[in-house]
mmCIF file of C-alpha atoms in Angstrom:
data_model
loop_
_atom_site.group_PDB
_atom_site.id
_atom_site.type_symbol
_atom_site.label_atom_id
_atom_site.label_comp_id
_atom_site.label_asym_id
_atom_site.label_seq_id
_atom_site.Cartn_x
_atom_site.Cartn_y
_atom_site.Cartn_z
ATOM 1 C CA UNK W 1 -31.909 -134.150 40.274
ATOM 2 C CA UNK W 2 -29.617 -136.488 42.165
ATOM 3 C CA UNK W 3 -31.248 -138.762 44.725
ATOM 4 C CA UNK W 4 -28.083 -139.699 46.594
ATOM 5 C CA UNK W 5 -27.010 -136.893 48.985
ATOM 6 C CA UNK W 6 -23.310 -137.761 48.544
ATOM 7 C CA UNK W 7 -23.528 -137.469 44.746
ATOM 8 C CA UNK W 8 -25.351 -134.165 45.150
ATOM 9 C CA UNK W 9 -22.647 -132.832 47.513
ATOM 10 C CA UNK W 10 -19.828 -133.962 45.196
ATOM 11 C CA UNK W 11 -21.480 -132.302 42.208
ATOM 12 C CA UNK W 12 -21.916 -129.040 44.170
ATOM 13 C CA UNK W 13 -18.291 -129.041 45.329
ATOM 14 C CA UNK W 14 -17.120 -129.546 41.752
ATOM 15 C CA UNK W 15 -19.274 -126.648 40.541
ATOM 16 C CA UNK W 16 -17.961 -124.422 43.330
ATOM 17 C CA UNK W 17 -14.326 -125.245 42.540
ATOM 18 C CA UNK W 18 -14.771 -124.635 38.820
ATOM 19 C CA UNK W 19 -16.545 -121.336 39.481
ATOM 20 C CA UNK W 20 -13.737 -120.032 41.712
ATOM 21 C CA UNK W 21 -10.865 -121.501 39.681
ATOM 22 C CA UNK W 22 -11.780 -121.040 36.029
ATOM 23 C CA UNK W 23 -9.732 -123.233 33.745
ATOM 24 C CA UNK W 24 -8.458 -125.422 36.570
ATOM 25 C CA UNK W 25 -11.399 -127.762 37.104
ATOM 26 C CA UNK W 26 -10.839 -130.100 40.061
ATOM 27 C CA UNK W 27 -7.116 -129.383 40.434
ATOM 28 C CA UNK W 28 -6.582 -127.077 43.415
ATOM 29 C CA UNK W 29 -2.925 -127.863 44.106
ATOM 30 C CA UNK W 30 -0.066 -125.603 43.090
ATOM 31 C CA UNK W 31 1.732 -126.620 39.986
ATOM 32 C CA UNK W 32 5.343 -127.694 40.447
ATOM 33 C CA UNK W 33 6.150 -125.621 37.374
ATOM 34 C CA UNK W 34 5.352 -122.437 39.302
ATOM 35 C CA UNK W 35 8.128 -123.126 41.785
ATOM 36 C CA UNK W 36 11.302 -121.190 41.180
ATOM 37 C CA UNK W 37 14.576 -123.147 41.264
ATOM 38 C CA UNK W 38 17.325 -122.048 43.647
ATOM 39 C CA UNK W 39 20.259 -120.225 42.061
ATOM 40 C CA UNK W 40 23.827 -120.729 43.242
ATOM 41 C CA UNK W 41 23.854 -117.144 44.593
ATOM 42 C CA UNK W 42 20.682 -117.754 46.620
ATOM 43 C CA UNK W 43 22.162 -120.930 48.084
ATOM 44 C CA UNK W 44 25.354 -119.088 49.060
ATOM 45 C CA UNK W 45 23.303 -116.278 50.624
ATOM 46 C CA UNK W 46 21.187 -118.841 52.514
ATOM 47 C CA UNK W 47 24.333 -120.421 53.961
ATOM 48 C CA UNK W 48 25.815 -117.063 54.977
ATOM 49 C CA UNK W 49 22.552 -115.968 56.639
ATOM 50 C CA UNK W 50 22.310 -119.329 58.385
ATOM 51 C CA UNK W 51 25.868 -118.959 59.708
ATOM 52 C CA UNK W 52 25.018 -115.448 60.934
ATOM 53 C CA UNK W 53 22.223 -116.943 63.056
ATOM 54 C CA UNK W 54 19.176 -115.820 61.050
ATOM 55 C CA UNK W 55 15.967 -117.801 61.483
ATOM 56 C CA UNK W 56 14.216 -119.559 58.600
ATOM 57 C CA UNK W 57 11.539 -116.845 58.581
ATOM 58 C CA UNK W 58 14.160 -114.088 58.297
ATOM 59 C CA UNK W 59 16.054 -115.943 55.576
ATOM 60 C CA UNK W 60 12.829 -116.524 53.666
ATOM 61 C CA UNK W 61 11.893 -112.844 53.816
ATOM 62 C CA UNK W 62 15.314 -111.745 52.571
ATOM 63 C CA UNK W 63 15.386 -114.263 49.729
ATOM 64 C CA UNK W 64 11.719 -114.015 48.777
ATOM 65 C CA UNK W 65 11.093 -117.646 49.752
ATOM 66 C CA UNK W 66 8.818 -119.401 52.212
ATOM 67 C CA UNK W 67 10.040 -120.729 55.528
ATOM 68 C CA UNK W 68 9.260 -124.257 54.332
ATOM 69 C CA UNK W 69 11.368 -123.845 51.186
ATOM 70 C CA UNK W 70 14.293 -122.689 53.347
ATOM 71 C CA UNK W 71 13.937 -125.772 55.570
ATOM 72 C CA UNK W 72 13.731 -128.021 52.504
ATOM 73 C CA UNK W 73 16.905 -126.540 50.996
ATOM 74 C CA UNK W 74 18.806 -126.987 54.271
ATOM 75 C CA UNK W 75 17.699 -130.630 54.409
ATOM 76 C CA UNK W 76 18.863 -131.097 50.826
ATOM 77 C CA UNK W 77 22.286 -129.698 51.779
ATOM 78 C CA UNK W 78 22.497 -132.247 54.575
ATOM 79 C CA UNK W 79 21.560 -135.140 52.241
ATOM 80 C CA UNK W 80 24.113 -134.042 49.632
ATOM 81 C CA UNK W 81 26.983 -133.780 52.083
ATOM 82 C CA UNK W 82 30.163 -135.067 50.421
ATOM 83 C CA UNK W 83 28.449 -135.920 47.125
ATOM 84 C CA UNK W 84 29.230 -134.856 43.589
ATOM 85 C CA UNK W 85 26.809 -134.339 40.728
ATOM 86 C CA UNK W 86 26.446 -137.340 38.420
ATOM 87 C CA UNK W 87 26.145 -135.114 35.366
ATOM 88 C CA UNK W 88 28.768 -132.405 35.949
ATOM 89 C CA UNK W 89 31.070 -134.120 38.446
ATOM 90 C CA UNK W 90 31.136 -130.968 40.587
ATOM 91 C CA UNK W 91 30.619 -131.220 44.318
ATOM 92 C CA UNK W 92 27.383 -129.803 45.699
ATOM 93 C CA UNK W 93 27.486 -126.670 47.807
ATOM 94 C CA UNK W 94 28.236 -127.732 51.382
ATOM 95 C CA UNK W 95 27.072 -126.441 54.722
ATOM 96 C CA UNK W 96 30.034 -125.430 56.887
ATOM 97 C CA UNK W 97 30.927 -127.813 59.706
ATOM 98 C CA UNK W 98 30.124 -126.166 63.046
#
């Protein structure tokens, strides 16, 4: 029996997490390995839907992505504007200038 109430609470939380997430222990975050990389076709479709005026929610539904992943990809396009890949030398896909 634990005398300190904080230690008792921490031990109970750990037991609860392990019971509901067998094999995962204390780790409740999503693994980065479960995330699916964007294909060139998906990026081109995202740009065309964006140019057609679709919202991030609509784009996400059509591409099977979350709204947040759509926002993140758009931000990446903005950061890569005018840059080429260091490994292939090819220019990154660019958002059209409006």
